[in-house]
Amino acid sequence: MSRHASWNALPSEMRLAIVDLLEHDALAALSLASRANHTLCLPALFHTVSAPSFAALQAFLHHVPPAYGAYIHHLDICTRFLSPSPVVVPPSSPGTPRSDAVVRLLERAPRLERLHLRLAGGLAPHALAAFPALTRLSDLSIENCDEEDSAPLSERTVVAIALSLPSLRRLSLTRITRSLCPGVPAAFPSIPTDPANLILPSLLTIPSLRHLAIKDTHLGDPRFASELPTAPLESLELGAYDCLSPTENAANAARILSRVGPSLCRLVLSSALPASTAPFVFPALTSVRLTPLVSPSNIPDTLRSLRAPMKIIHLQTLPDDLEDVCEALEECEAGQWALHLGVLRALEGDVLAGDDKEDVVLDENARDAIRRLEGAGWLVGVEGAVSDEIDWDERTVVDDSSPVPSKRTSTGPEVWDIVIPS
């Protein structure tokens, strides 16, 4: 019996299991072997689609049959112009070509579960009509790729999208602009006042929402402290806004935390909590992460403000701040917490800059500071740093503050990246 016949003789379930394990090159090769294999590989090939530029998005729409969109479960779209597009796709409806292209792709993907939108030039109002049909979409990330003062992405747009998704569980927003109201820098363009519910505080009322992350966004809307019903959030990430002072960012974070219910179990903060704030009671909170934007001097008061059975404290810091962070922690009672120190080489906003993952070498002063913490009863693990004297790998605590990626997103075979030649 030939090899080809042997493959075809396998049960369909076994062939699908093998396809699911193949890496991208092998999967692509198998799909070209026969028409039957091509059909068999399509769900794996198009499970996750990434269009890293508007040109790539145009190419996908031009070259890929519309019916293949039914296989897309995870989608990453960027509408930024990175290079001139060799393919010009005429708009299907009035509006901007970039918004029209996004609409066309979303309309082809009725089974979409995860969507990452990196928008340049905003999103035209007519594009909002494409989202209510995405009944399976549970994970949504929207990021403004432009400078906020020149091309704002209004909260009206992102809130309208979020409220239209019936299955939304995870939402991440980056660089979203509030409507014109007190507290917004005067240099921003005037944005018309929103309808009453199209404001960022309305996100907390989405009943299906379990994870919310808002970064690089003005969070000073006083309506965050309203008495509206709140979704049972399990995970919350609040960034700091660089146009506000640390005191204002701290007050905004405290206002939002006052609305969060007892179901919260993971918290990420890029701003401190006010020292005068009454302790927040979160009985299920087991993991807290503070980014390097939290000043070391504010760490003790922030931790004291969180009255909870925390098991893991993640502190991200830059090398120059490591000693100050350790000294600040000496003011806190060690308790039963495990301390995870993440040493980052540099920051770009509130994230690690670039792709440089080379470890930082700790000097003797930093190592002494960590030893003092261990002597005070802290269980310390360090990530991103190396030392000739200490084996940090044995002490590193696994960061469980982020969801475990699915198999589809942790391996390469299912990602369809379109590269437009220059």
Tab-separated table of C-alpha atoms in Angstrom:
chain	number	residue	atom	x	y	z
A	1	MET	CA	0.000	0.000	0.000
A	2	SER	CA	1.352	3.409	-0.931
A	3	ARG	CA	2.020	6.122	1.598
A	4	HIS	CA	-0.746	8.202	0.025
A	5	ALA	CA	-3.230	5.352	0.399
A	6	SER	CA	-2.111	4.748	3.980
A	7	TRP	CA	-2.782	8.386	4.884
A	8	ASN	CA	-6.225	8.308	3.295
A	9	ALA	CA	-7.000	5.057	5.073
A	10	LEU	CA	-6.683	6.724	8.472
A	11	PRO	CA	-9.931	7.684	10.226
A	12	SER	CA	-10.902	11.321	9.759
A	13	GLU	CA	-10.558	12.017	13.473
A	14	MET	CA	-6.949	10.766	13.445
A	15	ARG	CA	-6.024	12.830	10.389
A	16	LEU	CA	-7.496	15.941	11.989
A	17	ALA	CA	-5.516	15.261	15.162
A	18	ILE	CA	-2.302	14.986	13.127
A	19	VAL	CA	-3.063	18.194	11.230
A	20	ASP	CA	-3.582	19.981	14.523
A	21	LEU	CA	-0.023	19.073	15.588
A	22	LEU	CA	1.761	20.152	12.408
A	23	GLU	CA	3.873	23.277	12.204
A	24	HIS	CA	3.136	25.868	9.553
A	25	ASP	CA	5.540	24.715	6.836
A	26	ALA	CA	4.441	21.084	7.154
A	27	LEU	CA	0.796	22.102	7.248
A	28	ALA	CA	1.146	24.224	4.105
A	29	ALA	CA	2.960	21.406	2.310
A	30	LEU	CA	0.313	18.876	3.251
A	31	SER	CA	-2.452	21.175	2.045
A	32	LEU	CA	-0.839	21.219	-1.424
A	33	ALA	CA	-0.578	17.436	-1.709
A	34	SER	CA	-4.154	16.873	-2.854
A	35	ARG	CA	-7.563	18.507	-2.999
A	36	ALA	CA	-8.734	16.363	-0.087
A	37	ASN	CA	-5.756	17.395	2.044
A	38	HIS	CA	-6.322	21.033	1.142
A	39	THR	CA	-9.877	20.821	2.440
A	40	LEU	CA	-8.702	18.987	5.547
A	41	CYS	CA	-6.096	21.669	6.378
A	42	LEU	CA	-8.241	24.744	5.809
A	43	PRO	CA	-9.648	25.002	9.360
A	44	ALA	CA	-6.136	24.869	10.848
A	45	LEU	CA	-4.621	27.235	8.283
A	46	PHE	CA	-7.228	29.928	8.827
A	47	HIS	CA	-8.029	29.435	12.507
A	48	THR	CA	-5.890	32.472	13.366
A	49	VAL	CA	-5.376	35.259	10.839
A	50	SER	CA	-3.027	38.210	11.285
A	51	ALA	CA	-3.053	41.194	8.937
A	52	PRO	CA	-0.265	43.446	10.317
A	53	SER	CA	-0.968	46.423	8.033
A	54	PHE	CA	-3.703	47.867	5.840
A	55	ALA	CA	-1.865	46.551	2.778
A	56	ALA	CA	-1.932	43.056	4.269
A	57	LEU	CA	-5.628	43.414	5.021
A	58	GLN	CA	-6.305	44.448	1.417
A	59	ALA	CA	-4.269	41.524	0.097
A	60	PHE	CA	-6.172	39.062	2.264
A	61	LEU	CA	-9.516	40.366	1.036
A	62	HIS	CA	-8.336	40.293	-2.574
A	63	HIS	CA	-6.699	36.859	-2.666
A	64	VAL	CA	-8.516	34.693	-0.079
A	65	PRO	CA	-11.947	33.307	-1.011
A	66	PRO	CA	-14.686	34.850	1.171
A	67	ALA	CA	-15.939	31.398	2.203
A	68	TYR	CA	-12.669	30.767	4.072
A	69	GLY	CA	-13.667	33.417	6.597
A	70	ALA	CA	-15.919	30.840	8.235
A	71	TYR	CA	-12.755	29.128	9.534
A	72	ILE	CA	-11.444	32.257	11.310
A	73	HIS	CA	-11.686	32.140	15.098
A	74	HIS	CA	-8.892	34.543	16.067
A	75	LEU	CA	-8.227	37.728	14.109
A	76	ASP	CA	-5.570	40.440	14.444
A	77	ILE	CA	-6.088	43.488	12.215
A	78	CYS	CA	-3.948	46.606	11.863
A	79	THR	CA	-5.106	49.438	9.578
A	80	ARG	CA	-1.853	51.410	9.614
A	81	PHE	CA	-0.161	52.218	6.303
A	82	LEU	CA	3.270	50.573	6.457
A	83	SER	CA	4.014	50.547	2.725
A	84	PRO	CA	2.185	51.359	-0.511
A	85	SER	CA	-0.392	48.713	-1.277
A	86	PRO	CA	-0.090	46.945	-4.642
A	87	VAL	CA	-3.741	45.934	-4.398
A	88	VAL	CA	-6.534	48.499	-4.398
A	89	VAL	CA	-9.871	47.177	-3.170
A	90	PRO	CA	-12.814	49.504	-3.909
A	91	PRO	CA	-14.910	50.331	-0.853
A	92	SER	CA	-18.121	48.340	-0.516
A	93	SER	CA	-20.049	51.109	1.212
A	94	PRO	CA	-19.692	54.851	1.853
A	95	GLY	CA	-16.954	55.710	4.306
A	96	THR	CA	-13.228	55.374	4.641
A	97	PRO	CA	-11.489	52.565	2.710
A	98	ARG	CA	-9.843	51.281	5.897
A	99	SER	CA	-13.139	51.027	7.760
A	100	ASP	CA	-14.760	49.389	4.737
A	101	ALA	CA	-12.016	46.762	4.637
A	102	VAL	CA	-12.478	45.976	8.345
A	103	VAL	CA	-16.222	45.592	7.809
A	104	ARG	CA	-15.744	43.262	4.841
A	105	LEU	CA	-13.475	40.949	6.801
A	106	LEU	CA	-15.677	40.922	9.906
A	107	GLU	CA	-18.706	40.066	7.791
A	108	ARG	CA	-16.809	37.032	6.480
A	109	ALA	CA	-15.966	35.710	9.964
A	110	PRO	CA	-19.217	34.771	11.739
A	111	ARG	CA	-17.413	32.339	14.073
A	112	LEU	CA	-14.933	34.901	15.362
A	113	GLU	CA	-14.054	34.430	19.037
A	114	ARG	CA	-11.057	36.736	19.550
A	115	LEU	CA	-10.401	40.072	17.839
A	116	HIS	CA	-7.479	42.495	18.165
A	117	LEU	CA	-8.091	45.800	16.379
A	118	ARG	CA	-5.142	48.162	15.986
A	119	LEU	CA	-6.754	51.174	14.384
A	120	ALA	CA	-5.129	54.050	12.519
A	121	GLY	CA	-7.456	56.779	11.338
A	122	GLY	CA	-10.246	55.656	13.633
A	123	LEU	CA	-13.310	53.689	12.605
A	124	ALA	CA	-16.175	55.120	10.562
A	125	PRO	CA	-19.627	55.075	12.219
A	126	HIS	CA	-21.082	52.697	9.635
A	127	ALA	CA	-18.543	50.039	10.695
A	128	LEU	CA	-20.277	49.624	14.064
A	129	ALA	CA	-23.105	47.721	12.390
A	130	ALA	CA	-20.767	44.765	11.729
A	131	PHE	CA	-20.244	43.899	15.401
A	132	PRO	CA	-23.675	42.772	16.708
A	133	ALA	CA	-23.549	39.800	14.309
A	134	LEU	CA	-20.374	38.517	16.019
A	135	THR	CA	-22.315	36.522	18.582
A	136	ARG	CA	-19.346	34.299	19.506
A	137	LEU	CA	-16.840	37.118	20.035
A	138	SER	CA	-15.732	36.909	23.666
A	139	ASP	CA	-12.252	38.502	23.617
A	140	LEU	CA	-11.841	42.007	22.192
A	141	SER	CA	-8.796	44.304	22.164
A	142	ILE	CA	-8.888	47.786	20.611
A	143	GLU	CA	-5.812	49.999	20.336
A	144	ASN	CA	-5.389	53.436	18.797
A	145	CYS	CA	-2.201	53.325	16.707
A	146	ASP	CA	-2.181	57.098	16.142
A	147	GLU	CA	-1.173	59.948	18.407
A	148	GLU	CA	-4.136	60.842	20.561
A	149	ASP	CA	-3.880	64.616	20.102
A	150	SER	CA	-3.948	64.363	16.294
A	151	ALA	CA	-6.209	61.348	15.678
A	152	PRO	CA	-8.301	60.469	18.752
A	153	LEU	CA	-10.293	57.239	18.975
A	154	SER	CA	-13.437	58.232	20.816
A	155	GLU	CA	-14.828	56.335	23.780
A	156	ARG	CA	-18.203	56.474	22.023
A	157	THR	CA	-16.892	54.139	19.339
A	158	VAL	CA	-15.309	51.528	21.583
A	159	VAL	CA	-18.128	51.529	24.133
A	160	ALA	CA	-20.739	51.165	21.391
A	161	ILE	CA	-18.828	48.152	20.053
A	162	ALA	CA	-18.464	46.558	23.497
A	163	LEU	CA	-22.145	47.028	24.363
A	164	SER	CA	-23.190	45.385	21.082
A	165	LEU	CA	-21.359	42.092	21.743
A	166	PRO	CA	-23.570	39.594	23.595
A	167	SER	CA	-20.770	37.196	24.583
A	168	LEU	CA	-18.012	39.647	25.544
A	169	ARG	CA	-15.907	38.353	28.459
A	170	ARG	CA	-12.505	40.014	27.962
A	171	LEU	CA	-11.974	43.627	26.886
A	172	SER	CA	-8.703	45.531	26.521
A	173	LEU	CA	-8.558	49.195	25.475
A	174	THR	CA	-5.458	51.277	24.761
A	175	ARG	CA	-5.185	55.012	24.102
A	176	ILE	CA	-8.893	55.809	24.031
A	177	THR	CA	-10.013	59.460	24.138
A	178	ARG	CA	-12.818	60.636	26.397
A	179	SER	CA	-15.496	62.979	25.161
A	180	LEU	CA	-14.954	66.673	25.794
A	181	CYS	CA	-15.582	67.216	29.500
A	182	PRO	CA	-13.751	68.659	32.521
A	183	GLY	CA	-10.316	67.123	32.977
A	184	VAL	CA	-9.549	66.399	29.325
A	185	PRO	CA	-6.536	68.392	28.092
A	186	ALA	CA	-7.609	71.457	26.150
A	187	ALA	CA	-5.237	70.561	23.304
A	188	PHE	CA	-7.451	67.635	22.315
A	189	PRO	CA	-9.905	68.143	19.437
A	190	SER	CA	-13.455	68.886	20.498
A	191	ILE	CA	-15.468	65.675	20.457
A	192	PRO	CA	-19.257	65.988	20.697
A	193	THR	CA	-20.865	64.976	23.969
A	194	ASP	CA	-21.767	61.301	24.128
A	195	PRO	CA	-25.195	59.837	24.612
A	196	ALA	CA	-25.643	58.979	28.269
A	197	ASN	CA	-24.515	55.351	28.053
A	198	LEU	CA	-21.632	55.651	25.557
A	199	ILE	CA	-19.039	56.463	28.215
A	200	LEU	CA	-16.216	54.392	29.668
A	201	PRO	CA	-18.006	53.823	33.026
A	202	SER	CA	-20.708	51.920	31.113
A	203	LEU	CA	-18.187	49.149	30.476
A	204	LEU	CA	-18.521	48.103	34.104
A	205	THR	CA	-22.195	47.319	33.558
A	206	ILE	CA	-21.701	44.664	30.839
A	207	PRO	CA	-23.029	41.544	32.611
A	208	SER	CA	-20.884	39.023	30.724
A	209	LEU	CA	-17.582	40.902	31.233
A	210	ARG	CA	-14.964	39.164	33.400
A	211	HIS	CA	-11.689	40.880	32.424
A	212	LEU	CA	-11.214	44.599	31.768
A	213	ALA	CA	-7.945	46.370	30.885
A	214	ILE	CA	-7.735	50.103	30.127
A	215	LYS	CA	-4.291	51.558	29.361
A	216	ASP	CA	-2.977	54.991	28.356
A	217	THR	CA	-6.474	56.415	28.793
A	218	HIS	CA	-7.916	59.274	30.854
A	219	LEU	CA	-9.910	57.553	33.650
A	220	GLY	CA	-11.086	60.685	35.410
A	221	ASP	CA	-14.792	60.404	34.630
A	222	PRO	CA	-16.597	60.878	37.988
A	223	ARG	CA	-19.393	58.618	36.746
A	224	PHE	CA	-17.131	55.644	37.501
A	225	ALA	CA	-18.354	56.096	41.094
A	226	SER	CA	-22.034	55.780	40.170
A	227	GLU	CA	-24.350	53.234	41.762
A	228	LEU	CA	-25.064	51.355	38.538
A	229	PRO	CA	-24.902	47.524	38.680
A	230	THR	CA	-21.383	46.236	38.155
A	231	ALA	CA	-20.270	43.186	36.201
A	232	PRO	CA	-18.680	40.434	38.341
A	233	LEU	CA	-15.147	41.217	37.186
A	234	GLU	CA	-12.479	38.635	37.951
A	235	SER	CA	-9.515	40.522	36.484
A	236	LEU	CA	-8.886	44.277	36.223
A	237	GLU	CA	-5.954	46.220	34.742
A	238	LEU	CA	-5.777	49.995	35.140
A	239	GLY	CA	-3.080	52.012	33.408
A	240	ALA	CA	-1.761	55.492	34.172
A	241	TYR	CA	-2.421	58.493	31.943
A	242	ASP	CA	0.701	60.517	31.223
A	243	CYS	CA	-1.146	63.873	30.999
A	244	LEU	CA	-2.255	63.577	34.631
A	245	SER	CA	-0.229	63.820	37.829
A	246	PRO	CA	0.435	60.699	39.940
A	247	THR	CA	-2.038	62.035	42.512
A	248	GLU	CA	-4.798	62.349	39.892
A	249	ASN	CA	-4.080	58.902	38.464
A	250	ALA	CA	-4.200	57.436	41.973
A	251	ALA	CA	-7.575	59.070	42.680
A	252	ASN	CA	-8.986	57.770	39.398
A	253	ALA	CA	-7.839	54.222	40.106
A	254	ALA	CA	-9.347	54.342	43.603
A	255	ARG	CA	-12.666	55.575	42.197
A	256	ILE	CA	-12.887	52.623	39.818
A	257	LEU	CA	-11.879	50.095	42.484
A	258	SER	CA	-14.712	51.370	44.645
A	259	ARG	CA	-17.109	50.006	42.010
A	260	VAL	CA	-15.533	46.571	41.703
A	261	GLY	CA	-17.258	43.721	43.493
A	262	PRO	CA	-15.975	40.835	45.640
A	263	SER	CA	-15.347	38.531	42.670
A	264	LEU	CA	-12.057	40.280	41.751
A	265	CYS	CA	-9.142	37.837	41.952
A	266	ARG	CA	-6.417	39.519	39.806
A	267	LEU	CA	-5.442	43.191	39.768
A	268	VAL	CA	-2.832	45.115	37.742
A	269	LEU	CA	-2.079	48.748	38.587
A	270	SER	CA	0.119	51.302	36.837
A	271	SER	CA	-0.690	53.975	39.406
A	272	ALA	CA	-0.491	53.941	43.183
A	273	LEU	CA	-3.506	54.058	45.476
A	274	PRO	CA	-3.932	57.101	47.736
A	275	ALA	CA	-2.537	56.707	51.238
A	276	SER	CA	-5.724	58.179	52.722
A	277	THR	CA	-7.977	55.659	50.996
A	278	ALA	CA	-9.894	53.252	53.213
A	279	PRO	CA	-8.782	49.677	52.549
A	280	PHE	CA	-10.571	47.911	49.725
A	281	VAL	CA	-11.951	44.524	50.744
A	282	PHE	CA	-11.501	41.928	48.001
A	283	PRO	CA	-11.941	38.477	49.573
A	284	ALA	CA	-11.047	36.616	46.354
A	285	LEU	CA	-7.999	38.711	45.373
A	286	THR	CA	-4.953	36.429	45.169
A	287	SER	CA	-2.658	38.198	42.679
A	288	VAL	CA	-1.608	41.861	42.462
A	289	ARG	CA	0.821	43.274	39.900
A	290	LEU	CA	2.326	46.760	40.080
A	291	THR	CA	4.088	48.075	36.982
A	292	PRO	CA	7.240	50.271	37.071
A	293	LEU	CA	5.011	53.358	36.770
A	294	VAL	CA	4.154	52.957	40.462
A	295	SER	CA	6.767	54.866	42.457
A	296	PRO	CA	8.648	52.672	44.951
A	297	SER	CA	7.766	55.101	47.753
A	298	ASN	CA	4.058	54.468	47.111
A	299	ILE	CA	4.240	50.669	47.149
A	300	PRO	CA	3.669	50.220	50.937
A	301	ASP	CA	0.542	52.403	51.011
A	302	THR	CA	-0.814	50.731	47.884
A	303	LEU	CA	-0.441	47.241	49.321
A	304	ARG	CA	-1.961	48.333	52.629
A	305	SER	CA	-4.986	49.651	50.733
A	306	LEU	CA	-5.747	46.177	49.414
A	307	ARG	CA	-7.210	44.084	52.203
A	308	ALA	CA	-7.227	40.619	50.692
A	309	PRO	CA	-5.714	37.123	51.030
A	310	MET	CA	-3.111	37.899	48.351
A	311	LYS	CA	-0.851	34.969	47.523
A	312	ILE	CA	1.391	36.541	44.889
A	313	ILE	CA	2.632	40.114	44.524
A	314	HIS	CA	4.203	40.904	41.152
A	315	LEU	CA	6.391	43.999	41.154
A	316	GLN	CA	7.842	45.090	37.831
A	317	THR	CA	10.749	47.493	38.112
A	318	LEU	CA	13.607	49.013	36.179
A	319	PRO	CA	17.163	48.116	37.265
A	320	ASP	CA	17.812	51.570	38.752
A	321	ASP	CA	14.716	51.292	40.959
A	322	LEU	CA	15.266	47.760	42.243
A	323	GLU	CA	17.013	48.773	45.462
A	324	ASP	CA	14.340	51.386	46.238
A	325	VAL	CA	11.619	48.799	45.658
A	326	CYS	CA	13.258	46.381	48.076
A	327	GLU	CA	13.683	49.116	50.704
A	328	ALA	CA	10.010	50.064	50.346
A	329	LEU	CA	8.941	46.451	50.830
A	330	GLU	CA	10.915	46.271	54.064
A	331	GLU	CA	8.218	48.576	55.504
A	332	CYS	CA	5.563	45.938	54.762
A	333	GLU	CA	4.918	42.826	56.773
A	334	ALA	CA	6.078	39.816	54.813
A	335	GLY	CA	3.077	37.650	55.675
A	336	GLN	CA	2.524	34.602	53.499
A	337	TRP	CA	2.923	36.389	50.198
A	338	ALA	CA	5.207	35.243	47.422
A	339	LEU	CA	7.034	38.157	45.834
A	340	HIS	CA	7.786	38.062	42.126
A	341	LEU	CA	10.222	40.782	41.003
A	342	GLY	CA	10.271	41.398	37.274
A	343	VAL	CA	13.289	43.446	36.166
A	344	LEU	CA	12.652	45.230	32.857
A	345	ARG	CA	15.426	46.765	30.779
A	346	ALA	CA	13.383	49.715	29.522
A	347	LEU	CA	9.864	51.023	29.187
A	348	GLU	CA	7.890	52.372	26.279
A	349	GLY	CA	4.758	53.805	27.827
A	350	ASP	CA	3.851	51.176	30.383
A	351	VAL	CA	5.179	48.155	28.484
A	352	LEU	CA	8.588	46.653	27.854
A	353	ALA	CA	10.251	48.481	24.978
A	354	GLY	CA	11.422	46.606	21.924
A	355	ASP	CA	12.203	42.912	21.591
A	356	ASP	CA	15.396	42.909	23.645
A	357	LYS	CA	14.915	40.091	26.142
A	358	GLU	CA	18.493	39.975	27.377
A	359	ASP	CA	18.671	39.565	31.122
A	360	VAL	CA	19.805	42.399	33.390
A	361	VAL	CA	22.889	41.762	35.515
A	362	LEU	CA	22.301	42.709	39.149
A	363	ASP	CA	25.032	44.534	41.010
A	364	GLU	CA	26.067	43.730	44.573
A	365	ASN	CA	23.835	46.402	46.125
A	366	ALA	CA	20.750	44.988	44.406
A	367	ARG	CA	21.603	41.457	45.513
A	368	ASP	CA	22.068	42.635	49.102
A	369	ALA	CA	18.688	44.374	49.025
A	370	ILE	CA	16.990	41.159	47.875
A	371	ARG	CA	18.776	39.131	50.561
A	372	ARG	CA	17.464	41.531	53.219
A	373	LEU	CA	13.931	40.922	51.990
A	374	GLU	CA	14.451	37.182	52.203
A	375	GLY	CA	15.834	37.601	55.687
A	376	ALA	CA	12.651	39.461	56.644
A	377	GLY	CA	10.537	36.475	55.586
A	378	TRP	CA	9.704	37.282	51.984
A	379	LEU	CA	9.669	34.441	49.468
A	380	VAL	CA	11.390	36.182	46.556
A	381	GLY	CA	11.639	35.176	42.921
A	382	VAL	CA	13.299	37.310	40.243
A	383	GLU	CA	12.700	37.264	36.508
A	384	GLY	CA	14.694	39.121	33.885
A	385	ALA	CA	17.894	39.325	35.935
A	386	VAL	CA	20.977	37.185	36.297
A	387	SER	CA	23.591	36.905	39.018
A	388	ASP	CA	26.773	34.917	39.353
A	389	GLU	CA	26.012	34.112	42.984
A	390	ILE	CA	22.265	33.377	43.080
A	391	ASP	CA	20.307	30.797	41.100
A	392	TRP	CA	17.171	32.812	40.387
A	393	ASP	CA	15.540	30.128	38.253
A	394	GLU	CA	14.836	28.059	41.354
A	395	ARG	CA	13.175	31.022	43.079
A	396	THR	CA	11.074	32.446	40.262
A	397	VAL	CA	7.335	32.399	40.855
A	398	VAL	CA	5.261	31.758	37.760
A	399	ASP	CA	3.193	34.809	36.807
A	400	ASP	CA	-0.413	33.657	36.682
A	401	SER	CA	-1.865	37.139	36.346
A	402	SER	CA	-2.431	36.647	32.620
A	403	PRO	CA	-4.730	34.036	31.121
A	404	VAL	CA	-3.117	30.859	29.830
A	405	PRO	CA	-2.964	31.122	26.043
A	406	SER	CA	-4.834	28.548	24.069
A	407	LYS	CA	-2.982	26.039	21.943
A	408	ARG	CA	-3.951	27.943	18.834
A	409	THR	CA	-2.190	31.096	19.964
A	410	SER	CA	0.853	29.478	21.533
A	411	THR	CA	2.033	27.746	18.383
A	412	GLY	CA	2.780	28.990	14.931
A	413	PRO	CA	0.988	26.733	12.475
A	414	GLU	CA	-2.395	28.437	12.639
A	415	VAL	CA	-1.169	32.017	12.093
A	416	TRP	CA	-1.626	33.326	8.558
A	417	ASP	CA	0.660	36.345	8.220
A	418	ILE	CA	0.421	38.230	4.957
A	419	VAL	CA	3.614	40.020	3.990
A	420	ILE	CA	3.379	42.670	1.302
A	421	PRO	CA	6.646	43.014	-0.641
A	422	SER	CA	8.028	46.520	-0.906
